[in-house]
Amino acid sequence: MAQQRTKIKELLSNGTEGKTYTIKGWVRTKRENKNVAFIALNDGSTIKNIQVVADPAKTSEEVLRKITTGAALAIEGTLVASQGQGQSVELQAHSIQVLGEADPEKYPLQPKKHSLEFLREIAHLRMRTNTFGAVFRMRHAMAYAVHKFFHEKGFVNLHTPIITGSDAEGAGEMFRVTTLDLDKLPRTEEGKVNFKEDFFEKETNLTVSGQLEGELGALALGEIYTFGPTFRAENSNTSRHLAEFWMIEPEMAFVELEGNMDLAEEMLKYLIRYALDNCTDDLEFLDARAAEEEKNKPQVERNELGLIERLRFILDNDFERLSYTEAIEILKNSKPNKKKKFNYLIEEWGADLQSEHERYLVEKHFKKPVILFDYPAAIKAFYMRRNEDNKTVRAMDILFPGIGEIVGGSQREERYEELKERAAAIDIHEEDLWWYLETRKFGTAPHSGFGLGFERLMLFVTGMTNIRDVIPFPRFPGNAEF
RNA sequence: UCCUCAGUAGCUCAGCUGGUUAGAGCAUCUGACUGUUAAUCAGAGGGUCGUUGGUUCGAGCCCAACCUGAGGAGCCA
């Protein structure tokens, strides 16, 4: 078996009939009788299996017995036209080597449908299934497409820190980073923990956003983006939140809110087009899978469009852009509001929108992605650019059907005095954020950016419905297994 | 964190009004079958009914607490 292995994807698309190949992979199923054995082998390079045909007369009984679902095999054989129906070519095995057995009594993945909940509990093995193989191949394709998109547009990939010393953004609970001995914490004279003795000689946490550092980059390099892990210690138990997730945060100098919205829409469409163009096999599988799931849902909850149709729909339609104020008007006059069907009724300007309101706008009223902008300052972050009306800020959220908020961004407050004032109003001390404020002192300029939740994009693109199923090893309250 | 629902074989589930020895499909194993497609047919093995406590002559079923999971809400990406 000196020959180099050929990946199954390559073999199926470019293999030459009559030639000898070596393939390596894992058994999905084996079917056999006295005269012939069929092995469906998968190596992860594609969702497709190759059918290996083995002659029981030429294969030892011991080897044949060890070929069970999950076993790793190395096979040398000749690629031939298939005599059966389901595939055009198959590999006629000359020799089969069992690299690793998988005890069929104990191996949890058997050739049958498993629930996603069960597979989540065996995340170390779930990537061997069709569904998760497809999802994680697509996750790679999307990550690659993100870098490709920004590279082509001349953005610089800026690596912002994962450990941060500023608790300033106030974007929720953070994970503490420390090397202090928790059993013997050093104390100050007032009895508080003395962080002067900690590794960084100050309190440090895992980042909740690379935005503030990203802005520093944009105000030097022009256009930057970050793409890295982000951490929130919120006690969130939903199908849309993770404690550790990946976020893409572009930041552009000399760009105002409209350009920001343009970039976000262009990017989302680019990524979705990339999926349609490059992940055909996996998408077709996931499309069929989602259609199967739909059948089990009551009529009212079913999607009007299938997965691939939904992706095409995004490409063919402009996102609906409307101000918060316009959205409130629509919601105020909507049927569910008038008939008091909303749990939270919309009565006046200034109310924060609930999930049910966002869903109504996206799924019922406009039936396409919606970009909401110019929100009340009171419900948005301190760093967002204040409008001339003095009550709204240049914020924008992109809402997607079935997912909700996929992008959140804004034009940033570039005026020193205004920014300082707004930071102080929510008790952020100047000495903690001096470096951020200084960019407004020296050569400040209008600039904008947003954050795109990578896993939320993955939900949309794969048709999966739980965010824990689009990241290989999900982190959420009470769970850091694997 | 809150609300709702669920936890029975490896997996997905049924289990009547509380009543004798807890069932099915798939998976696994054995046998049969000359090319199968999650093969088919026949048979077999497989259970601390989430945990703890309670009610009762008797609990898979009723009650309580806890644990785990799902859906929804909040926080947000």
Coordinates of N, CA and C (backbone and C1' of nucleotides) in Angstrom, one line a residue, chain A residues 31 33-35 38 51 83 85 87 90 105 110-113 115 120 232 235-236 238 241-242 354-355 359 405-406 456, chain B residues 1-2 10-12 25-29 32-39 45 68-77:
Chain A
R31 N -23.0 -3.9 3.5 CA -24.1 -4.8 3.2 C -23.4 -6.0 2.5
N33 N -23.5 -10.4 1.3 CA -24.0 -11.8 1.2 C -22.8 -12.7 0.9
K34 N -23.1 -13.9 0.6 CA -22.0 -14.9 0.4 C -21.1 -14.5 -0.7
N35 N -21.6 -13.8 -1.7 CA -20.8 -13.6 -2.9 C -20.1 -12.2 -3.0
F38 N -20.6 -4.9 0.1 CA -20.5 -3.5 -0.3 C -20.2 -2.7 0.9
Q51 N -18.7 3.7 -2.9 CA -19.0 2.3 -2.7 C -17.8 1.4 -3.0
Q83 N -22.0 -1.6 -11.4 CA -23.1 -2.4 -12.0 C -24.4 -2.1 -11.3
Q85 N -27.3 0.6 -9.3 CA -28.0 1.8 -9.7 C -27.6 3.1 -9.0
Q87 N -24.9 4.7 -8.0 CA -23.7 5.4 -8.2 C -23.1 5.1 -9.5
E90 N -17.5 2.8 -8.7 CA -17.2 2.2 -7.4 C -15.8 1.6 -7.4
E105 N -21.2 -3.0 19.1 CA -22.1 -3.0 20.3 C -22.0 -1.7 21.1
Q110 N -24.9 4.6 14.8 CA -25.3 3.5 13.9 C -26.1 4.0 12.7
P111 N -26.1 3.2 11.7 CA -26.8 3.6 10.4 C -28.3 3.8 10.6
K112 N -28.6 4.9 11.3 CA -30.0 5.2 11.5 C -30.0 6.7 11.8
K113 N -31.2 7.3 11.8 CA -31.4 8.7 12.1 C -31.2 8.9 13.6
S115 N -31.2 11.9 16.8 CA -31.7 13.3 17.1 C -30.5 14.2 17.3
R120 N -25.5 16.1 20.1 CA -24.8 17.1 20.8 C -24.1 16.6 22.0
R232 N -19.0 35.9 26.2 CA -20.0 36.5 27.1 C -20.4 35.6 28.2
N235 N -25.9 34.4 31.4 CA -26.6 33.2 31.7 C -27.7 33.0 30.6
S236 N -27.3 32.9 29.4 CA -28.2 32.8 28.3 C -28.5 31.3 27.9
T238 N -30.5 29.9 25.2 CA -31.4 30.0 24.0 C -30.7 29.3 22.8
H241 N -27.8 31.9 21.4 CA -26.6 32.5 22.1 C -25.6 31.4 22.5
L242 N -24.4 31.9 22.6 CA -23.3 31.0 23.0 C -22.4 31.8 24.0
Q354 N -39.0 44.2 21.0 CA -38.9 42.8 21.5 C -38.8 41.8 20.3
S355 N -38.4 40.6 20.6 CA -38.3 39.6 19.5 C -39.5 39.5 18.7
R359 N -39.7 40.0 14.7 CA -40.2 38.9 13.8 C -41.4 39.3 13.0
E405 N -31.6 39.3 15.1 CA -30.5 40.2 14.8 C -29.2 39.4 14.4
I406 N -28.8 39.6 13.2 CA -27.6 39.0 12.7 C -26.4 39.9 12.7
R456 N -24.6 32.9 13.8 CA -26.0 33.3 13.3 C -26.0 33.2 11.8
Chain B
rU1 P -29.7 29.8 37.1 O5' -30.8 30.9 36.9 C5' -31.0 31.9 37.9 C4' -32.0 32.9 37.4 C3' -33.3 32.4 37.0 O3' -34.2 32.2 38.1 C1' -32.5 33.8 35.3
rC2 P -35.2 31.0 38.1 O5' -36.4 31.6 37.2 C5' -37.1 32.7 37.6 C4' -38.1 33.1 36.5 C3' -39.0 32.0 36.0 O3' -40.1 31.8 36.8 C1' -38.1 33.2 34.2
rG10 P -29.6 0.7 27.0 O5' -28.9 1.4 25.7 C5' -27.7 2.1 25.8 C4' -27.3 2.6 24.5 C3' -28.4 3.5 23.8 O3' -28.2 4.8 24.1 C1' -27.7 1.7 22.3
rC11 P -29.4 5.8 24.4 O5' -30.0 6.1 22.9 C5' -29.3 6.9 22.0 C4' -30.0 6.9 20.7 C3' -31.4 7.4 20.8 O3' -31.5 8.8 20.7 C1' -31.4 5.4 19.5
rU12 P -32.7 9.6 21.4 O5' -34.0 9.1 20.6 C5' -34.2 9.7 19.2 C4' -35.4 9.2 18.7 C3' -36.7 9.4 19.5 O3' -37.2 10.7 19.5 C1' -36.7 7.2 18.6
rG25 P -41.2 -4.7 16.2 O5' -40.6 -3.3 15.6 C5' -41.3 -2.7 14.5 C4' -40.7 -1.4 14.2 C3' -39.2 -1.5 13.9 O3' -38.9 -1.8 12.5 C1' -39.6 0.3 15.4
rC26 P -37.6 -2.7 12.2 O5' -36.4 -1.7 12.4 C5' -36.2 -0.6 11.6 C4' -35.2 0.4 12.2 C3' -33.8 -0.2 12.5 O3' -33.0 -0.3 11.3 C1' -34.6 1.0 14.3
rA27 P -31.9 -1.4 11.2 O5' -30.9 -1.1 12.4 C5' -30.0 0.0 12.3 C4' -29.2 0.1 13.6 C3' -28.4 -1.2 14.0 O3' -27.2 -1.2 13.3 C1' -29.6 -0.5 15.9
rU28 P -26.5 -2.6 12.8 O5' -26.2 -3.3 14.2 C5' -25.2 -2.8 15.1 C4' -25.1 -3.7 16.3 C3' -25.0 -5.2 16.0 O3' -23.6 -5.6 15.7 C1' -26.7 -4.9 17.6
rC29 P -23.3 -6.7 14.6 O5' -23.7 -8.0 15.4 C5' -23.0 -8.5 16.5 C4' -23.6 -9.7 17.1 C3' -23.9 -10.8 16.1 O3' -22.8 -11.6 15.9 C1' -25.9 -10.4 17.4
rA32 P -26.2 -19.6 6.9 O5' -27.6 -19.1 6.2 C5' -28.6 -20.1 5.9 C4' -29.7 -19.5 5.2 C3' -29.4 -18.8 3.9 O3' -29.4 -19.8 2.8 C1' -30.7 -17.3 5.2
rC33 P -28.3 -19.6 1.7 O5' -28.8 -18.3 0.9 C5' -30.0 -18.4 0.2 C4' -30.4 -17.0 -0.3 C3' -29.3 -16.3 -1.2 O3' -29.4 -16.8 -2.5 C1' -30.1 -14.8 0.5
rU34 P -28.2 -17.2 -3.4 O5' -27.8 -15.9 -4.2 C5' -27.1 -14.8 -3.5 C4' -26.5 -13.9 -4.6 C3' -27.6 -13.4 -5.6 O3' -27.4 -12.0 -5.8 C1' -25.7 -14.3 -6.7
rG35 P -28.2 -11.0 -5.0 O5' -27.6 -9.7 -5.6 C5' -26.4 -9.0 -5.0 C4' -26.4 -7.6 -5.4 C3' -27.2 -7.4 -6.7 O3' -27.8 -6.1 -6.6 C1' -25.0 -6.7 -7.0
rU36 P -29.4 -5.9 -6.4 O5' -29.4 -5.3 -4.9 C5' -29.4 -6.1 -3.8 C4' -28.7 -5.5 -2.7 C3' -29.0 -4.1 -2.3 O3' -30.2 -4.0 -1.5 C1' -26.7 -4.3 -2.4
rU37 P -31.0 -2.7 -1.5 O5' -30.0 -1.7 -0.7 C5' -30.5 -0.7 0.1 C4' -29.4 0.4 0.1 C3' -30.0 1.8 -0.3 O3' -29.4 2.7 0.6 C1' -28.2 1.2 -1.7
rA38 P -30.3 4.0 1.1 O5' -29.8 4.1 2.6 C5' -28.4 3.9 2.9 C4' -28.4 3.2 4.3 C3' -29.2 1.9 4.3 O3' -28.5 1.0 5.2 C1' -30.1 3.4 5.9
rA39 P -27.9 -0.2 4.5 O5' -29.0 -0.8 3.6 C5' -29.9 -1.7 4.1 C4' -30.8 -2.3 2.9 C3' -31.8 -3.3 3.3 O3' -33.0 -2.6 3.8 C1' -30.6 -4.1 1.5
rG45 P -33.9 -14.2 24.1 O5' -32.7 -13.2 24.4 C5' -31.5 -13.7 24.9 C4' -30.4 -12.7 24.8 C3' -30.6 -11.4 25.6 O3' -30.2 -11.5 26.9 C1' -30.0 -10.9 23.4
rU68 P -27.9 20.2 35.7 O5' -28.4 19.3 34.5 C5' -27.6 18.3 34.0 C4' -28.4 17.5 33.0 C3' -29.0 18.3 31.8 O3' -28.0 18.6 30.8 C1' -30.6 16.8 32.6
rG69 P -28.1 20.0 30.0 O5' -29.3 19.6 29.0 C5' -29.1 18.6 28.0 C4' -30.4 18.3 27.3 C3' -31.1 19.5 26.6 O3' -30.5 19.8 25.4 C1' -32.7 18.2 27.8
rA70 P -30.7 21.3 24.8 O5' -32.2 21.3 24.3 C5' -32.6 20.5 23.2 C4' -34.1 20.6 23.0 C3' -34.6 22.0 22.8 O3' -34.5 22.4 21.4 C1' -36.0 21.0 24.4
rG71 P -34.3 24.0 21.1 O5' -35.7 24.6 21.3 C5' -36.8 24.3 20.4 C4' -38.1 24.9 20.9 C3' -38.0 26.4 21.2 O3' -38.1 27.2 20.1 C1' -39.0 25.3 23.0
rG72 P -37.4 28.6 20.0 O5' -38.3 29.4 21.0 C5' -39.6 29.9 20.7 C4' -40.2 30.5 21.9 C3' -39.5 31.7 22.5 O3' -39.8 32.9 21.7 C1' -40.1 30.3 24.3
rA73 P -38.7 34.1 21.7 O5' -38.7 34.6 23.1 C5' -39.9 35.4 23.6 C4' -39.7 35.9 25.0 C3' -38.4 36.7 25.2 O3' -38.6 38.0 24.8 C1' -38.6 35.1 26.9
rG74 P -37.4 38.9 24.2 O5' -36.5 39.2 25.5 C5' -37.1 40.0 26.6 C4' -36.2 40.0 27.7 C3' -34.7 40.4 27.4 O3' -34.6 41.8 27.5 C1' -34.7 38.4 28.7
rC75 P -33.7 42.5 26.3 O5' -32.2 42.1 26.6 C5' -31.6 42.6 27.8 C4' -30.3 41.9 28.0 C3' -29.3 42.0 26.8 O3' -28.6 43.2 26.8 C1' -29.4 39.8 27.7
rC76 P -28.7 44.2 25.5 O5' -28.3 43.2 24.3 C5' -27.1 43.5 23.6 C4' -26.4 42.2 23.3 C3' -26.1 42.1 21.8 O3' -24.8 42.6 21.5 C1' -27.3 40.2 22.5
rA77 P -24.6 43.2 20.0 O5' -24.2 41.9 19.1 C5' -23.4 42.0 18.0 C4' -23.6 40.8 17.1 C3' -25.1 40.6 16.8 O3' -25.3 40.5 15.4 C1' -24.0 38.6 17.8

